[in-house]
mmCIF file of C-alpha atoms and ligand atoms in Angstrom:
data_model
loop_
_atom_site.group_PDB
_atom_site.id
_atom_site.type_symbol
_atom_site.label_atom_id
_atom_site.label_comp_id
_atom_site.label_asym_id
_atom_site.label_seq_id
_atom_site.Cartn_x
_atom_site.Cartn_y
_atom_site.Cartn_z
ATOM 1 C CA MET A 1 2.864 3.264 22.953
ATOM 2 C CA LYS A 2 5.893 0.971 23.104
ATOM 3 C CA ASP A 3 6.342 1.953 26.909
ATOM 4 C CA ARG A 4 2.900 1.166 27.809
ATOM 5 C CA ILE A 5 3.065 -2.439 26.013
ATOM 6 C CA ARG A 6 6.478 -2.973 27.541
ATOM 7 C CA GLU A 7 4.786 -2.275 31.001
ATOM 8 C CA CYS A 8 2.164 -4.647 30.487
ATOM 9 C CA PHE A 9 4.419 -7.126 29.225
ATOM 10 C CA LYS A 10 6.451 -7.022 32.383
ATOM 11 C CA GLU A 11 3.352 -6.868 34.722
ATOM 12 C CA LYS A 12 1.720 -10.253 32.693
ATOM 13 C CA TYR A 13 5.099 -12.464 32.117
ATOM 14 C CA GLY A 14 7.285 -10.848 35.022
ATOM 15 C CA TYR A 15 10.115 -9.825 32.619
ATOM 16 C CA ASP A 16 11.122 -7.536 29.856
ATOM 17 C CA GLU A 17 14.696 -8.347 28.781
ATOM 18 C CA GLY A 18 14.815 -9.968 25.071
ATOM 19 C CA VAL A 19 11.145 -8.278 24.160
ATOM 20 C CA SER A 20 10.830 -6.906 20.692
ATOM 21 C CA PHE A 21 8.142 -4.543 19.460
ATOM 22 C CA TYR A 22 6.167 -4.124 16.407
ATOM 23 C CA PHE A 23 3.205 -2.530 14.659
ATOM 24 C CA ALA A 24 1.098 -3.286 11.676
ATOM 25 C CA PRO A 25 -1.617 -0.814 10.283
ATOM 26 C CA GLY A 26 -5.099 -0.982 9.394
ATOM 27 C CA ARG A 27 -6.486 0.442 6.437
ATOM 28 C CA VAL A 28 -9.227 2.511 4.615
ATOM 29 C CA ASN A 29 -10.551 1.648 1.199
ATOM 30 C CA LEU A 30 -11.107 5.130 -0.854
ATOM 31 C CA ILE A 31 -12.679 3.327 -3.720
ATOM 32 C CA GLY A 32 -12.921 -0.333 -5.373
ATOM 33 C CA GLU A 33 -15.275 -2.233 -2.970
ATOM 34 C CA HIS A 34 -15.976 -5.799 -3.476
ATOM 35 C CA THR A 35 -13.830 -6.082 -6.579
ATOM 36 C CA ASP A 36 -10.861 -8.039 -4.907
ATOM 37 C CA TYR A 37 -12.497 -11.424 -5.230
ATOM 38 C CA ASN A 38 -13.854 -10.507 -8.504
ATOM 39 C CA GLY A 39 -10.345 -9.979 -10.229
ATOM 40 C CA GLY A 40 -10.859 -6.117 -10.094
ATOM 41 C CA HIS A 41 -8.975 -3.211 -8.737
ATOM 42 C CA VAL A 42 -8.921 -1.658 -5.137
ATOM 43 C CA PHE A 43 -7.678 1.516 -3.693
ATOM 44 C CA PRO A 44 -6.904 1.300 -0.229
ATOM 45 C CA CYS A 45 -4.526 3.185 2.203
ATOM 46 C CA ALA A 46 -2.627 2.019 5.355
ATOM 47 C CA LEU A 47 -3.741 3.984 8.360
ATOM 48 C CA SER A 48 -1.492 5.273 10.959
ATOM 49 C CA ILE A 49 -3.540 3.567 13.339
ATOM 50 C CA GLY A 50 -3.292 -0.261 13.647
ATOM 51 C CA THR A 51 -2.185 -3.107 15.878
ATOM 52 C CA TYR A 52 1.066 -3.676 18.233
ATOM 53 C CA ALA A 53 2.621 -6.401 19.661
ATOM 54 C CA ALA A 54 5.413 -7.405 22.139
ATOM 55 C CA ALA A 55 6.939 -10.681 21.647
ATOM 56 C CA ALA A 56 9.938 -12.586 23.324
ATOM 57 C CA LYS A 57 10.926 -16.315 22.284
ATOM 58 C CA ARG A 58 10.606 -18.813 25.071
ATOM 59 C CA ASP A 59 12.940 -22.219 25.947
ATOM 60 C CA ASP A 60 9.759 -24.437 25.586
ATOM 61 C CA ASP A 61 6.868 -24.939 23.304
ATOM 62 C CA ARG A 62 4.252 -22.819 25.292
ATOM 63 C CA LEU A 63 2.460 -19.735 23.413
ATOM 64 C CA ARG A 64 0.963 -17.184 25.850
ATOM 65 C CA PHE A 65 -1.334 -14.339 24.468
ATOM 66 C CA PHE A 66 -2.446 -11.356 26.131
ATOM 67 C CA SER A 67 -4.516 -8.390 24.700
ATOM 68 C CA MET A 68 -4.861 -4.969 26.319
ATOM 69 C CA ASN A 69 -8.109 -4.650 24.481
ATOM 70 C CA PHE A 70 -9.497 -7.815 26.104
ATOM 71 C CA ALA A 71 -7.814 -7.507 29.335
ATOM 72 C CA ASP A 72 -10.793 -9.125 31.150
ATOM 73 C CA ARG A 73 -10.115 -12.373 29.046
ATOM 74 C CA GLY A 74 -6.666 -12.916 30.827
ATOM 75 C CA ILE A 75 -3.951 -14.552 29.480
ATOM 76 C CA PHE A 76 -4.539 -17.446 26.790
ATOM 77 C CA GLU A 77 -1.960 -20.262 26.762
ATOM 78 C CA SER A 78 -1.593 -23.162 24.467
ATOM 79 C CA SER A 79 1.297 -24.439 22.386
ATOM 80 C CA VAL A 80 3.052 -24.197 19.151
ATOM 81 C CA LYS A 81 2.768 -28.008 18.970
ATOM 82 C CA ASP A 82 -1.338 -27.565 18.682
ATOM 83 C CA LEU A 83 -2.147 -24.944 16.426
ATOM 84 C CA SER A 84 -5.447 -26.226 15.586
ATOM 85 C CA TYR A 85 -8.596 -24.037 15.619
ATOM 86 C CA SER A 86 -10.603 -23.727 18.833
ATOM 87 C CA GLU A 87 -13.618 -21.705 19.643
ATOM 88 C CA GLU A 88 -12.334 -20.990 23.405
ATOM 89 C CA ALA A 89 -9.107 -19.575 21.826
ATOM 90 C CA GLY A 90 -11.322 -16.547 20.657
ATOM 91 C CA TRP A 91 -9.174 -13.606 19.183
ATOM 92 C CA THR A 92 -6.027 -15.813 19.330
ATOM 93 C CA ASN A 93 -7.308 -17.686 16.559
ATOM 94 C CA TYR A 94 -6.216 -14.797 14.340
ATOM 95 C CA PRO A 95 -2.459 -15.112 15.353
ATOM 96 C CA ARG A 96 -2.533 -19.070 15.845
ATOM 97 C CA GLY A 97 -4.153 -19.093 12.242
ATOM 98 C CA VAL A 98 -1.155 -17.339 10.852
ATOM 99 C CA MET A 99 1.347 -19.473 12.664
ATOM 100 C CA TRP A 100 -0.747 -22.572 11.219
ATOM 101 C CA ALA A 101 -0.375 -21.123 7.744
ATOM 102 C CA PHE A 102 3.291 -20.680 8.214
ATOM 103 C CA GLU A 103 3.917 -24.308 9.371
ATOM 104 C CA GLY A 104 1.536 -25.302 6.199
ATOM 105 C CA ARG A 105 4.137 -23.681 4.031
ATOM 106 C CA GLY A 106 6.899 -25.810 5.858
ATOM 107 C CA LEU A 107 7.934 -22.667 7.823
ATOM 108 C CA LYS A 108 8.208 -24.302 11.444
ATOM 109 C CA ILE A 109 7.801 -22.166 14.497
ATOM 110 C CA PRO A 110 10.762 -23.496 16.684
ATOM 111 C CA CYS A 111 9.601 -22.448 19.970
ATOM 112 C CA GLY A 112 7.151 -21.005 22.170
ATOM 113 C CA LEU A 113 6.403 -17.237 22.519
ATOM 114 C CA ASP A 114 5.200 -14.683 25.162
ATOM 115 C CA ILE A 115 2.946 -12.128 23.250
ATOM 116 C CA VAL A 116 1.208 -8.902 24.262
ATOM 117 C CA ILE A 117 -1.025 -7.198 21.807
ATOM 118 C CA TYR A 118 -2.608 -3.741 21.676
ATOM 119 C CA GLY A 119 -4.799 -2.297 19.122
ATOM 120 C CA ASN A 120 -6.000 1.377 18.376
ATOM 121 C CA ILE A 121 -8.322 0.657 15.664
ATOM 122 C CA PRO A 122 -11.907 1.114 17.117
ATOM 123 C CA ASN A 123 -13.195 -2.633 17.275
ATOM 124 C CA GLY A 124 -15.734 -3.932 14.690
ATOM 125 C CA SER A 125 -15.423 -0.560 12.942
ATOM 126 C CA GLY A 126 -14.356 -2.139 9.381
ATOM 127 C CA LEU A 127 -10.907 -0.824 9.524
ATOM 128 C CA SER A 128 -9.091 -4.184 9.338
ATOM 129 C CA SER A 129 -8.161 -4.847 12.786
ATOM 130 C CA SER A 130 -7.950 -8.508 11.992
ATOM 131 C CA ALA A 131 -5.859 -8.176 9.008
ATOM 132 C CA SER A 132 -3.651 -5.898 10.729
ATOM 133 C CA LEU A 133 -3.242 -8.533 13.581
ATOM 134 C CA GLU A 134 -2.401 -11.130 10.885
ATOM 135 C CA VAL A 135 0.034 -9.065 9.211
ATOM 136 C CA LEU A 136 1.588 -8.083 12.596
ATOM 137 C CA THR A 137 1.736 -12.086 13.351
ATOM 138 C CA GLY A 138 3.618 -12.822 9.993
ATOM 139 C CA PHE A 139 6.088 -9.879 10.340
ATOM 140 C CA MET A 140 6.746 -10.667 13.820
ATOM 141 C CA LEU A 141 7.360 -14.369 12.982
ATOM 142 C CA ARG A 142 9.700 -13.481 10.124
ATOM 143 C CA ASP A 143 11.728 -10.913 12.268
ATOM 144 C CA LEU A 144 11.873 -13.539 15.262
ATOM 145 C CA PHE A 145 12.727 -16.823 13.300
ATOM 146 C CA GLY A 146 14.406 -15.263 9.953
ATOM 147 C CA PHE A 147 11.872 -16.815 7.614
ATOM 148 C CA ASP A 148 12.189 -15.655 3.956
ATOM 149 C CA VAL A 149 8.985 -14.496 3.086
ATOM 150 C CA ASP A 150 8.258 -10.842 1.644
ATOM 151 C CA ASN A 151 5.515 -8.598 2.513
ATOM 152 C CA LYS A 152 3.377 -9.554 -0.396
ATOM 153 C CA GLU A 153 3.615 -13.126 0.943
ATOM 154 C CA LEU A 154 2.864 -12.059 4.427
ATOM 155 C CA ALA A 155 -0.296 -10.515 3.065
ATOM 156 C CA LEU A 156 -1.237 -13.704 1.261
ATOM 157 C CA ILE A 157 -0.243 -15.812 4.283
ATOM 158 C CA GLY A 158 -2.734 -13.596 6.431
ATOM 159 C CA GLN A 159 -5.572 -13.937 3.732
ATOM 160 C CA TYR A 160 -5.096 -17.833 3.547
ATOM 161 C CA SER A 161 -5.338 -18.259 7.513
ATOM 162 C CA GLU A 162 -8.353 -15.993 7.485
ATOM 163 C CA ASN A 163 -10.104 -18.024 4.694
ATOM 164 C CA LYS A 164 -9.036 -21.393 5.724
ATOM 165 C CA TYR A 165 -8.740 -21.096 9.625
ATOM 166 C CA ASN A 166 -11.028 -18.380 10.553
ATOM 167 C CA GLY A 167 -13.902 -19.327 7.668
ATOM 168 C CA MET A 168 -14.320 -15.788 6.511
ATOM 169 C CA ASN A 169 -13.900 -15.994 2.688
ATOM 170 C CA CYS A 170 -12.159 -12.312 2.214
ATOM 171 C CA GLY A 171 -10.136 -11.314 -0.679
ATOM 172 C CA ILE A 172 -6.403 -9.918 -0.406
ATOM 173 C CA MET A 173 -7.024 -6.024 -0.205
ATOM 174 C CA ASP A 174 -7.048 -5.876 3.675
ATOM 175 C CA GLN A 175 -4.017 -7.850 4.184
ATOM 176 C CA PHE A 176 -2.296 -6.097 1.076
ATOM 177 C CA ALA A 177 -2.921 -2.755 2.152
ATOM 178 C CA SER A 178 -1.666 -3.537 5.814
ATOM 179 C CA ALA A 179 1.333 -5.418 4.434
ATOM 180 C CA MET A 180 2.260 -2.787 1.682
ATOM 181 C CA GLY A 181 1.327 0.319 2.932
ATOM 182 C CA LYS A 182 3.225 3.513 2.223
ATOM 183 C CA LYS A 183 2.979 6.908 4.104
ATOM 184 C CA ASP A 184 0.882 9.706 2.020
ATOM 185 C CA ASN A 185 0.204 6.989 -0.782
ATOM 186 C CA ALA A 186 -2.776 4.828 -1.670
ATOM 187 C CA ILE A 187 -2.260 1.345 -3.021
ATOM 188 C CA PHE A 188 -3.730 0.773 -6.711
ATOM 189 C CA LEU A 189 -3.916 -2.774 -6.730
ATOM 190 C CA ASP A 190 -4.954 -5.314 -9.314
ATOM 191 C CA THR A 191 -6.253 -8.224 -7.530
ATOM 192 C CA ALA A 192 -6.171 -10.492 -10.607
ATOM 193 C CA THR A 193 -2.426 -10.054 -11.022
ATOM 194 C CA LEU A 194 -1.282 -8.589 -7.645
ATOM 195 C CA GLU A 195 0.356 -5.911 -9.560
ATOM 196 C CA TYR A 196 0.242 -2.639 -7.979
ATOM 197 C CA GLU A 197 1.455 1.151 -8.105
ATOM 198 C CA TYR A 198 1.391 3.507 -5.322
ATOM 199 C CA ALA A 199 -0.515 7.003 -5.910
ATOM 200 C CA PRO A 200 0.526 9.877 -3.700
ATOM 201 C CA VAL A 201 -2.574 11.190 -1.805
ATOM 202 C CA VAL A 202 -2.309 14.837 -2.398
ATOM 203 C CA LEU A 203 -5.238 16.496 -1.272
ATOM 204 C CA ASP A 204 -4.394 20.189 -0.815
ATOM 205 C CA GLY A 205 -6.590 21.828 1.740
ATOM 206 C CA MET A 206 -8.698 18.766 2.283
ATOM 207 C CA LYS A 207 -8.788 15.888 4.641
ATOM 208 C CA ILE A 208 -9.694 12.124 4.781
ATOM 209 C CA VAL A 209 -12.308 11.753 7.087
ATOM 210 C CA VAL A 210 -13.457 8.346 8.479
ATOM 211 C CA THR A 211 -16.762 8.183 10.155
ATOM 212 C CA ASN A 212 -17.680 5.403 12.373
ATOM 213 C CA SER A 213 -21.637 4.665 12.423
ATOM 214 C CA LYS A 214 -20.684 2.085 15.593
ATOM 215 C CA VAL A 215 -23.095 -0.459 14.363
ATOM 216 C CA LYS A 216 -22.176 -3.929 13.140
ATOM 217 C CA HIS A 217 -25.166 -5.935 11.539
ATOM 218 C CA SER A 218 -25.092 -9.523 12.450
ATOM 219 C CA LEU A 219 -24.303 -12.243 9.844
ATOM 220 C CA VAL A 220 -21.910 -10.168 8.327
ATOM 221 C CA ASP A 221 -19.637 -13.005 7.111
ATOM 222 C CA SER A 222 -22.640 -14.928 5.975
ATOM 223 C CA ALA A 223 -23.943 -12.118 3.692
ATOM 224 C CA TYR A 224 -20.309 -11.557 2.486
ATOM 225 C CA ASN A 225 -19.664 -15.090 1.615
ATOM 226 C CA GLU A 226 -23.233 -15.339 -0.151
ATOM 227 C CA ARG A 227 -22.331 -12.439 -2.354
ATOM 228 C CA ARG A 228 -18.863 -14.045 -3.430
ATOM 229 C CA SER A 229 -20.829 -17.097 -4.340
ATOM 230 C CA SER A 230 -23.354 -14.858 -6.363
ATOM 231 C CA CYS A 231 -20.386 -13.202 -8.281
ATOM 232 C CA GLU A 232 -18.962 -16.655 -8.967
ATOM 233 C CA LYS A 233 -22.183 -18.026 -10.164
ATOM 234 C CA ALA A 234 -22.497 -15.025 -12.481
ATOM 235 C CA LEU A 235 -19.182 -15.299 -13.807
ATOM 236 C CA SER A 236 -19.841 -18.986 -14.733
ATOM 237 C CA GLU A 237 -22.974 -18.025 -16.628
ATOM 238 C CA LEU A 238 -21.218 -15.253 -18.517
ATOM 239 C CA GLN A 239 -18.113 -17.730 -19.152
ATOM 240 C CA SER A 240 -20.521 -20.049 -21.319
ATOM 241 C CA VAL A 241 -19.982 -17.580 -23.971
ATOM 242 C CA LEU A 242 -17.507 -14.873 -23.318
ATOM 243 C CA PRO A 243 -13.504 -16.236 -22.944
ATOM 244 C CA ILE A 244 -13.169 -14.241 -19.252
ATOM 245 C CA LYS A 245 -11.201 -15.077 -16.289
ATOM 246 C CA THR A 246 -12.800 -12.808 -13.892
ATOM 247 C CA LEU A 247 -15.715 -10.253 -13.904
ATOM 248 C CA GLY A 248 -12.733 -7.543 -13.715
ATOM 249 C CA ASP A 249 -12.041 -8.367 -17.424
ATOM 250 C CA LEU A 250 -15.334 -6.772 -18.682
ATOM 251 C CA SER A 251 -15.720 -3.411 -19.436
ATOM 252 C CA GLU A 252 -19.486 -1.615 -18.943
ATOM 253 C CA GLU A 253 -20.318 -2.022 -22.456
ATOM 254 C CA GLU A 254 -19.402 -5.692 -22.648
ATOM 255 C CA PHE A 255 -21.357 -6.135 -19.393
ATOM 256 C CA GLU A 256 -24.561 -4.484 -20.729
ATOM 257 C CA LYS A 257 -24.295 -6.564 -24.047
ATOM 258 C CA ASN A 258 -24.009 -9.956 -22.243
ATOM 259 C CA LYS A 259 -25.852 -9.335 -18.975
ATOM 260 C CA ASP A 260 -28.993 -11.562 -20.059
ATOM 261 C CA LEU A 261 -26.650 -14.741 -19.826
ATOM 262 C CA ILE A 262 -26.945 -14.012 -16.183
ATOM 263 C CA LYS A 263 -30.157 -15.797 -15.349
ATOM 264 C CA ASP A 264 -31.252 -14.236 -12.074
ATOM 265 C CA LYS A 265 -32.050 -10.350 -11.747
ATOM 266 C CA ASP A 266 -30.554 -10.145 -8.364
ATOM 267 C CA ARG A 267 -27.628 -11.970 -9.416
ATOM 268 C CA GLN A 268 -27.189 -9.670 -12.521
ATOM 269 C CA LYS A 269 -27.308 -6.669 -10.066
ATOM 270 C CA LYS A 270 -24.423 -8.174 -8.038
ATOM 271 C CA ALA A 271 -22.157 -8.935 -11.152
ATOM 272 C CA LYS A 272 -23.134 -5.252 -12.463
ATOM 273 C CA HIS A 273 -21.808 -3.724 -9.210
ATOM 274 C CA ALA A 274 -18.315 -5.816 -9.621
ATOM 275 C CA VAL A 275 -18.018 -4.750 -13.226
ATOM 276 C CA TYR A 276 -18.998 -1.062 -12.763
ATOM 277 C CA GLU A 277 -16.903 -0.449 -9.492
ATOM 278 C CA ASN A 278 -13.950 -1.849 -11.030
ATOM 279 C CA GLN A 279 -13.910 0.529 -13.812
ATOM 280 C CA ARG A 280 -14.873 3.270 -11.371
ATOM 281 C CA THR A 281 -11.660 2.306 -9.341
ATOM 282 C CA ILE A 282 -9.387 2.769 -12.521
ATOM 283 C CA LYS A 283 -11.033 6.196 -13.317
ATOM 284 C CA ALA A 284 -10.327 7.117 -9.613
ATOM 285 C CA TYR A 285 -7.016 6.358 -9.934
ATOM 286 C CA ASN A 286 -6.429 8.337 -12.720
ATOM 287 C CA ALA A 287 -8.468 11.177 -11.143
ATOM 288 C CA LEU A 288 -6.353 11.227 -8.445
ATOM 289 C CA LYS A 289 -2.964 10.982 -10.298
ATOM 290 C CA SER A 290 -4.250 14.137 -12.483
ATOM 291 C CA GLY A 291 -5.269 15.892 -9.389
ATOM 292 C CA ASP A 292 -8.891 15.966 -10.339
ATOM 293 C CA ILE A 293 -10.560 15.277 -6.648
ATOM 294 C CA VAL A 294 -13.990 16.573 -8.082
ATOM 295 C CA LEU A 295 -14.052 13.750 -10.238
ATOM 296 C CA PHE A 296 -12.755 11.375 -7.571
ATOM 297 C CA GLY A 297 -15.276 12.674 -4.998
ATOM 298 C CA LYS A 298 -18.214 12.053 -7.551
ATOM 299 C CA LEU A 299 -16.931 8.429 -8.338
ATOM 300 C CA MET A 300 -17.260 8.138 -4.463
ATOM 301 C CA ASN A 301 -20.533 8.783 -4.556
ATOM 302 C CA GLU A 302 -21.175 6.317 -7.496
ATOM 303 C CA SER A 303 -19.647 3.863 -5.542
ATOM 304 C CA HIS A 304 -21.814 4.438 -2.715
ATOM 305 C CA VAL A 305 -25.029 4.258 -4.659
ATOM 306 C CA SER A 306 -23.921 1.064 -6.269
ATOM 307 C CA LEU A 307 -22.892 -0.691 -3.119
ATOM 308 C CA ARG A 308 -26.527 0.471 -1.495
ATOM 309 C CA ASP A 309 -28.639 -0.426 -4.675
ATOM 310 C CA ASP A 310 -26.941 -3.271 -6.546
ATOM 311 C CA TYR A 311 -24.680 -4.924 -4.207
ATOM 312 C CA ASP A 312 -26.987 -4.410 -1.071
ATOM 313 C CA VAL A 313 -24.303 -4.005 1.390
ATOM 314 C CA SER A 314 -25.124 -0.803 3.219
ATOM 315 C CA CYS A 315 -27.561 -0.238 5.795
ATOM 316 C CA LYS A 316 -29.885 2.657 7.003
ATOM 317 C CA GLU A 317 -27.423 4.144 9.584
ATOM 318 C CA ILE A 318 -24.558 4.260 6.899
ATOM 319 C CA ASP A 319 -27.181 5.661 4.307
ATOM 320 C CA VAL A 320 -28.054 8.655 6.605
ATOM 321 C CA LEU A 321 -24.041 9.357 7.296
ATOM 322 C CA VAL A 322 -23.282 9.231 3.751
ATOM 323 C CA SER A 323 -26.511 11.297 2.510
ATOM 324 C CA GLU A 324 -25.987 13.927 4.960
ATOM 325 C CA ALA A 325 -22.357 14.104 4.010
ATOM 326 C CA TRP A 326 -23.187 14.861 0.463
ATOM 327 C CA LYS A 327 -25.654 17.920 1.770
ATOM 328 C CA VAL A 328 -22.517 19.470 3.078
ATOM 329 C CA GLU A 329 -20.731 22.163 0.823
ATOM 330 C CA GLY A 330 -17.223 21.373 0.815
ATOM 331 C CA VAL A 331 -17.670 17.427 0.666
ATOM 332 C CA MET A 332 -15.982 16.123 -2.452
ATOM 333 C CA GLY A 333 -17.114 12.746 -1.772
ATOM 334 C CA SER A 334 -18.503 10.276 0.426
ATOM 335 C CA ARG A 335 -19.099 6.455 0.858
ATOM 336 C CA ILE A 336 -19.532 3.289 2.673
ATOM 337 C CA THR A 337 -16.066 1.769 3.122
ATOM 338 C CA GLY A 338 -14.761 -1.904 3.782
ATOM 339 C CA GLY A 339 -17.250 -5.146 3.863
ATOM 340 C CA GLY A 340 -20.381 -3.186 4.903
ATOM 341 C CA PHE A 341 -23.304 -3.910 6.690
ATOM 342 C CA GLY A 342 -22.653 -0.942 9.361
ATOM 343 C CA GLY A 343 -18.885 0.145 9.954
ATOM 344 C CA CYS A 344 -17.501 3.369 8.464
ATOM 345 C CA THR A 345 -17.677 5.815 5.928
ATOM 346 C CA VAL A 346 -14.908 7.259 4.418
ATOM 347 C CA SER A 347 -15.353 11.293 2.985
ATOM 348 C CA ILE A 348 -13.039 13.742 1.501
ATOM 349 C CA VAL A 349 -14.024 16.905 2.968
ATOM 350 C CA LYS A 350 -12.446 20.445 2.523
ATOM 351 C CA ASP A 351 -10.628 21.747 5.415
ATOM 352 C CA GLY A 352 -12.890 24.694 6.320
ATOM 353 C CA ALA A 353 -15.887 22.241 5.914
ATOM 354 C CA VAL A 354 -14.894 19.693 8.455
ATOM 355 C CA GLU A 355 -16.712 20.931 11.455
ATOM 356 C CA GLU A 356 -19.982 21.498 9.705
ATOM 357 C CA PHE A 357 -19.665 17.984 8.579
ATOM 358 C CA LYS A 358 -19.171 16.506 11.869
ATOM 359 C CA ALA A 359 -22.021 18.855 13.367
ATOM 360 C CA ARG A 360 -24.354 17.893 10.684
ATOM 361 C CA LEU A 361 -23.900 14.237 10.790
ATOM 362 C CA ALA A 362 -23.862 13.895 14.311
ATOM 363 C CA LYS A 363 -27.128 15.957 14.648
ATOM 364 C CA ALA A 364 -28.949 13.597 12.132
ATOM 365 C CA TYR A 365 -27.575 10.507 13.437
ATOM 366 C CA LYS A 366 -28.684 11.455 17.070
ATOM 367 C CA GLU A 367 -32.209 12.432 15.670
ATOM 368 C CA GLN A 368 -32.785 9.430 13.814
ATOM 369 C CA PHE A 369 -30.711 6.588 15.699
ATOM 370 C CA ASP A 370 -30.031 8.251 19.157
ATOM 371 C CA MET A 371 -26.672 7.507 18.687
ATOM 372 C CA GLU A 372 -23.496 9.497 18.285
ATOM 373 C CA PRO A 373 -21.017 8.657 15.531
ATOM 374 C CA GLU A 374 -17.456 8.902 15.876
ATOM 375 C CA PHE A 375 -15.248 10.766 13.450
ATOM 376 C CA TYR A 376 -11.436 10.402 12.728
ATOM 377 C CA VAL A 377 -9.468 12.545 10.718
ATOM 378 C CA VAL A 378 -7.024 9.907 9.353
ATOM 379 C CA SER A 379 -3.344 10.189 8.074
ATOM 380 C CA VAL A 380 -2.071 7.628 5.373
ATOM 381 C CA GLY A 381 0.706 5.761 7.214
ATOM 382 C CA ASP A 382 3.200 3.007 6.311
ATOM 383 C CA GLY A 383 3.088 -0.758 6.393
ATOM 384 C CA PRO A 384 4.651 -2.922 9.242
ATOM 385 C CA GLY A 385 7.605 -2.197 11.184
ATOM 386 C CA LYS A 386 9.866 -3.051 14.327
ATOM 387 C CA LEU A 387 9.732 -0.433 16.650
HETATM 388 C C1 GLA B 401 -13.620 -6.772 3.599
HETATM 389 C C2 GLA B 401 -12.705 -8.168 3.026
HETATM 390 C C3 GLA B 401 -12.021 -7.524 1.660
HETATM 391 C C4 GLA B 401 -12.917 -6.706 0.735
HETATM 392 C C5 GLA B 401 -13.834 -5.914 1.272
HETATM 393 C C6 GLA B 401 -14.666 -5.158 0.429
HETATM 394 O O1 GLA B 401 -13.136 -5.993 3.982
HETATM 395 O O2 GLA B 401 -11.894 -8.560 3.838
HETATM 396 O O3 GLA B 401 -11.441 -8.716 1.353
HETATM 397 O O4 GLA B 401 -13.602 -7.675 0.163
HETATM 398 O O5 GLA B 401 -14.560 -6.417 2.678
HETATM 399 O O6 GLA B 401 -14.259 -4.653 -0.482
#
């Protein structure tokens, strides 16, 4: 990979001395969806696929970007003196947003850079290609300029830039999973405190299979932001009586006792998901720790039902992939993963059932939507690194 990127760097910029190489992973979330902006728990892991960069400092203030994934768009040029958001900057608004966020913290980028990016996360699949690009940029800036920020802060800077620069009101899960990833471990993160624990993903005789629906429905960002506002409203209604800081503070029983404080039925359903999903995630973490994959899988399935029926972030394509998966003997659990409205499902499948799983889902998907899903048997990888 490094050689391919080096070659591209040389071809685009005419030199390859003084170039450094970096990687930051994408993520898949095992369980704990739409809980990260509700003070709940999430349970993602970093993937061995992600985003790569080659970068070299310049003597002036020019910034040059080239993406091997968007080669037809050519080199985008700007300057470290002007890091303001611009439509025409396209995908470079992600790394430029991170630079802008560093400067906002008083960490000035002292000179320009030549950068080549390459990502092997399928585009738009919901496996956090943008978070990996943000974490990658932060990691690279820290290495090149010696900034004193730890990986947790890299995650927060990435999230901040996505919220305030790119206008997507995401939680902390994706950037945290990318920045703090650990090979063969999932990260059990309390998003209210940012305390976390690693849990070894021990799946004897089973695989984590990610299935890409290859659909991405429009208005995803606004639908996401709307759900976030509904949860905030529901929280403030509950707070009129309860001394809670977040929906993650509630048990299922406390929610049931107090849910009528939430005046709108739809909002009640959204809050219910946030509360129950958080509790499911805690149970799933304990199940994984004690090796109870049957229970883990059951909780994954319940998570899907809640995301489909209460939180309303699934879609017909994903529902077919999940319900077909449930029919395969040897599938421990299957659910939508990530923000929703398309993207991927995550399933835990016994080794001997993987082929049947793929065949069955592909057949149903072809019959119903005339499309072919993609399957990735994934491995859990480390956080960012210098290559
Ligand atoms: C997107 C966001 C995350 C999280 C998930 C849903 O991936 O970026 O912060 O909210 O959706 O769990």
